[in-house]
Amino acid sequence: APAITCARELAQRYHSMRALQPHPAPAAALGLELAQWHCSPSALQPHSPRAPLAGVEHTQRHHPHRALQSSRLQTLWIDYNRISGTIPTDSSSLSQLQTLYVFNNLLSGIIPPELSSLTLLRDLGLNQNPLIGTIPTDLSSLAMLQSLWLDFTSISGTIPTELSRLTMLQSLSLFSNSLGGTIPLELSGLAHLRTLRIH
């Protein structure tokens, strides 16, 4: 599919960005309260591929923890950055988070049930990471969730019927993984669902 080809080309184009160094004066160190934090290689200018990004550690060993220290953070978008490790389970400092996109990295391990504590979350994109385990039923408590992207992972098990409790859900993407079983009939009750990608 064209979208997949585009993603691969971007990943190859920005492969060398893992060597970027953190800015010497990240926003958290300056005491700034961020509302949005977006670190995407595609946001860089082509003529300066090695320009530093504030508070980012572009290696395969670290998460951008400094960005997570802002209690007012509403948008956290970290895609195509080769970040490895597991998804942190402590989200107590992210109570205002509405958008979490960490797709196309090297995140492994399971999807933490603790993500369900992000009660204001509207968009969750964990796709294109080598995640394992099952889809936590706890995610069904995210009453504000509008989009859930878990495609191109290694998650297994079945699609939880509990996802039918996500009454605000508009997009659900679960293709290209190891899920089995049947599509729960209960999902037909999601009145706002417009995009369902399961194949």
Tab-separated table of C-alpha atoms in Angstrom:
chain	number	residue	atom	x	y	z
A	1	ALA	CA	0.000	0.000	0.000
A	2	PRO	CA	1.259	3.557	-0.773
A	3	ALA	CA	0.975	4.640	2.877
A	4	ILE	CA	3.230	1.803	4.001
A	5	THR	CA	5.789	2.587	1.314
A	6	CYS	CA	5.832	6.232	2.378
A	7	ALA	CA	6.420	5.253	6.006
A	8	ARG	CA	9.355	3.053	5.067
A	9	GLU	CA	10.912	5.782	2.946
A	10	LEU	CA	10.646	8.265	5.802
A	11	ALA	CA	12.182	5.809	8.219
A	12	GLN	CA	15.144	5.243	5.893
A	13	ARG	CA	15.537	8.928	5.154
A	14	TYR	CA	15.824	9.865	8.811
A	15	HIS	CA	17.681	6.776	9.987
A	16	SER	CA	20.784	8.819	10.856
A	17	MET	CA	18.845	11.069	13.215
A	18	ARG	CA	19.344	8.665	16.094
A	19	ALA	CA	22.730	10.367	16.561
A	20	LEU	CA	21.221	13.745	17.426
A	21	GLN	CA	22.196	15.188	20.777
A	22	PRO	CA	19.813	16.826	23.279
A	23	HIS	CA	19.665	20.585	23.388
A	24	PRO	CA	21.827	21.922	26.252
A	25	ALA	CA	18.875	23.867	27.687
A	26	PRO	CA	15.713	21.735	27.394
A	27	ALA	CA	12.382	23.344	28.160
A	28	ALA	CA	11.967	21.419	31.414
A	29	ALA	CA	15.317	22.695	32.675
A	30	LEU	CA	14.109	26.245	32.040
A	31	GLY	CA	10.995	25.612	34.097
A	32	LEU	CA	8.617	25.875	31.124
A	33	GLU	CA	5.219	24.227	31.268
A	34	LEU	CA	4.600	22.710	27.837
A	35	ALA	CA	1.159	22.182	26.378
A	36	GLN	CA	2.474	20.406	23.281
A	37	TRP	CA	5.643	18.439	22.639
A	38	HIS	CA	6.166	17.217	19.114
A	39	CYS	CA	9.358	15.487	18.082
A	40	SER	CA	9.067	14.196	14.563
A	41	PRO	CA	11.962	13.961	12.091
A	42	SER	CA	9.582	15.108	9.362
A	43	ALA	CA	9.334	18.453	11.165
A	44	LEU	CA	13.014	19.197	10.533
A	45	GLN	CA	14.214	21.215	7.581
A	46	PRO	CA	15.909	19.120	4.851
A	47	HIS	CA	18.961	21.389	4.774
A	48	SER	CA	19.729	20.854	8.472
A	49	PRO	CA	19.190	17.150	9.193
A	50	ARG	CA	21.321	17.274	12.318
A	51	ALA	CA	19.716	20.298	13.955
A	52	PRO	CA	19.240	19.728	17.723
A	53	LEU	CA	15.759	19.328	19.137
A	54	ALA	CA	15.072	20.645	22.625
A	55	GLY	CA	14.981	17.983	25.301
A	56	VAL	CA	15.261	14.991	22.960
A	57	GLU	CA	17.677	12.122	23.370
A	58	HIS	CA	17.912	10.494	19.945
A	59	THR	CA	19.556	7.230	20.850
A	60	GLN	CA	18.238	3.716	21.111
A	61	ARG	CA	18.549	3.712	24.889
A	62	HIS	CA	16.507	6.610	26.248
A	63	HIS	CA	13.010	7.988	26.466
A	64	PRO	CA	12.548	11.795	26.360
A	65	HIS	CA	11.781	11.904	30.080
A	66	ARG	CA	12.251	15.655	30.326
A	67	ALA	CA	9.198	16.221	28.182
A	68	LEU	CA	7.126	14.096	30.544
A	69	GLN	CA	7.773	16.408	33.473
A	70	SER	CA	5.239	18.988	32.322
A	71	SER	CA	1.974	18.498	34.198
A	72	ARG	CA	0.149	20.626	31.599
A	73	LEU	CA	1.221	18.510	28.632
A	74	GLN	CA	-1.726	17.838	26.322
A	75	THR	CA	-0.025	16.542	23.169
A	76	LEU	CA	2.928	14.162	23.076
A	77	TRP	CA	3.915	13.203	19.542
A	78	ILE	CA	7.142	11.228	19.142
A	79	ASP	CA	7.199	9.376	15.841
A	80	TYR	CA	10.019	7.994	13.655
A	81	ASN	CA	12.663	8.436	16.359
A	82	ARG	CA	13.954	4.876	16.990
A	83	ILE	CA	13.140	5.144	20.697
A	84	SER	CA	13.504	1.752	22.365
A	85	GLY	CA	12.612	0.225	25.709
A	86	THR	CA	9.156	-0.234	27.171
A	87	ILE	CA	6.249	2.166	27.534
A	88	PRO	CA	6.452	3.757	31.024
A	89	THR	CA	3.757	2.643	33.439
A	90	ASP	CA	3.851	5.776	35.596
A	91	SER	CA	1.667	8.372	33.903
A	92	SER	CA	0.734	10.302	37.037
A	93	SER	CA	2.336	13.503	35.716
A	94	LEU	CA	0.379	13.374	32.445
A	95	SER	CA	-3.129	13.905	33.780
A	96	GLN	CA	-3.926	16.500	31.074
A	97	LEU	CA	-2.690	14.422	28.141
A	98	GLN	CA	-5.129	14.226	25.227
A	99	THR	CA	-2.946	12.948	22.385
A	100	LEU	CA	-0.219	10.304	22.616
A	101	TYR	CA	1.485	9.279	19.376
A	102	VAL	CA	4.657	7.181	19.615
A	103	PHE	CA	4.347	5.255	16.377
A	104	ASN	CA	7.198	3.901	14.278
A	105	ASN	CA	9.780	3.493	17.020
A	106	LEU	CA	11.405	0.463	18.642
A	107	LEU	CA	9.214	0.256	21.736
A	108	SER	CA	8.800	-3.295	23.020
A	109	GLY	CA	7.058	-5.122	25.838
A	110	ILE	CA	3.345	-4.980	26.572
A	111	ILE	CA	0.802	-2.188	26.335
A	112	PRO	CA	0.609	-1.012	29.973
A	113	PRO	CA	-2.884	-1.215	31.492
A	114	GLU	CA	-1.861	1.912	33.404
A	115	LEU	CA	-2.515	3.965	30.267
A	116	SER	CA	-6.155	3.789	31.325
A	117	SER	CA	-5.362	6.413	33.973
A	118	LEU	CA	-5.027	9.016	31.192
A	119	THR	CA	-8.733	9.801	31.426
A	120	LEU	CA	-8.639	12.777	29.016
A	121	LEU	CA	-6.928	10.819	26.244
A	122	ARG	CA	-8.564	11.219	22.850
A	123	ASP	CA	-5.956	9.794	20.492
A	124	LEU	CA	-3.639	6.860	21.180
A	125	GLY	CA	-1.175	5.700	18.534
A	126	LEU	CA	1.212	2.901	19.498
A	127	ASN	CA	1.396	1.385	16.033
A	128	GLN	CA	4.522	0.275	14.182
A	129	ASN	CA	6.330	-0.839	17.339
A	130	PRO	CA	7.325	-4.437	18.216
A	131	LEU	CA	4.847	-4.589	21.108
A	132	ILE	CA	3.705	-7.961	22.425
A	133	GLY	CA	0.993	-9.270	24.729
A	134	THR	CA	-2.706	-8.579	24.430
A	135	ILE	CA	-4.892	-5.491	24.206
A	136	PRO	CA	-5.548	-4.469	27.821
A	137	THR	CA	-9.242	-4.443	28.643
A	138	ASP	CA	-8.445	-1.500	30.929
A	139	LEU	CA	-8.300	0.743	27.845
A	140	SER	CA	-12.077	0.471	27.683
A	141	SER	CA	-12.253	2.982	30.550
A	142	LEU	CA	-10.863	5.765	28.316
A	143	ALA	CA	-14.263	7.348	27.827
A	144	MET	CA	-12.940	10.236	25.692
A	145	LEU	CA	-10.926	8.072	23.273
A	146	GLN	CA	-11.656	8.807	19.606
A	147	SER	CA	-8.835	6.966	17.824
A	148	LEU	CA	-6.871	3.845	18.709
A	149	TRP	CA	-4.004	2.728	16.464
A	150	LEU	CA	-2.344	-0.608	17.248
A	151	ASP	CA	-1.488	-1.825	13.753
A	152	PHE	CA	1.888	-3.254	12.728
A	153	THR	CA	2.698	-4.637	16.166
A	154	SER	CA	3.144	-8.181	17.484
A	155	ILE	CA	0.190	-8.124	19.869
A	156	SER	CA	-1.808	-11.343	20.046
A	157	GLY	CA	-4.927	-12.769	21.614
A	158	THR	CA	-8.400	-11.636	20.628
A	159	ILE	CA	-10.107	-8.280	20.214
A	160	PRO	CA	-11.640	-7.491	23.619
A	161	THR	CA	-15.407	-7.040	23.600
A	162	GLU	CA	-14.786	-4.352	26.218
A	163	LEU	CA	-13.674	-1.998	23.428
A	164	SER	CA	-17.371	-1.550	22.694
A	165	ARG	CA	-17.471	0.669	25.797
A	166	LEU	CA	-15.432	3.304	23.950
A	167	THR	CA	-18.572	5.117	22.858
A	168	MET	CA	-16.669	8.114	21.415
A	169	LEU	CA	-14.386	5.958	19.236
A	170	GLN	CA	-14.183	7.028	15.586
A	171	SER	CA	-11.107	5.130	14.316
A	172	LEU	CA	-9.883	1.669	15.277
A	173	SER	CA	-6.853	0.206	13.507
A	174	LEU	CA	-5.729	-3.310	14.427
A	175	PHE	CA	-4.365	-4.792	11.200
A	176	SER	CA	-1.008	-6.509	10.586
A	177	ASN	CA	-0.483	-8.142	13.966
A	178	SER	CA	-1.087	-11.550	15.534
A	179	LEU	CA	-4.668	-11.111	16.727
A	180	GLY	CA	-6.999	-14.053	16.263
A	181	GLY	CA	-10.590	-15.003	16.839
A	182	THR	CA	-13.566	-13.063	15.542
A	183	ILE	CA	-14.546	-9.411	15.400
A	184	PRO	CA	-16.791	-8.814	18.426
A	185	LEU	CA	-20.373	-8.150	17.393
A	186	GLU	CA	-20.525	-5.573	20.171
A	187	LEU	CA	-18.373	-3.202	18.099
A	188	SER	CA	-21.364	-2.657	15.822
A	189	GLY	CA	-22.861	-0.604	18.625
A	190	LEU	CA	-20.180	2.089	18.341
A	191	ALA	CA	-22.301	4.843	16.816
A	192	HIS	CA	-19.379	7.179	16.041
A	193	LEU	CA	-17.064	4.571	14.509
A	194	ARG	CA	-16.121	5.593	10.976
A	195	THR	CA	-12.868	3.704	10.350
A	196	LEU	CA	-12.290	0.058	11.236
A	197	ARG	CA	-9.097	-1.487	9.901
A	198	ILE	CA	-8.817	-5.193	10.721
A	199	HIS	CA	-7.376	-7.509	8.070
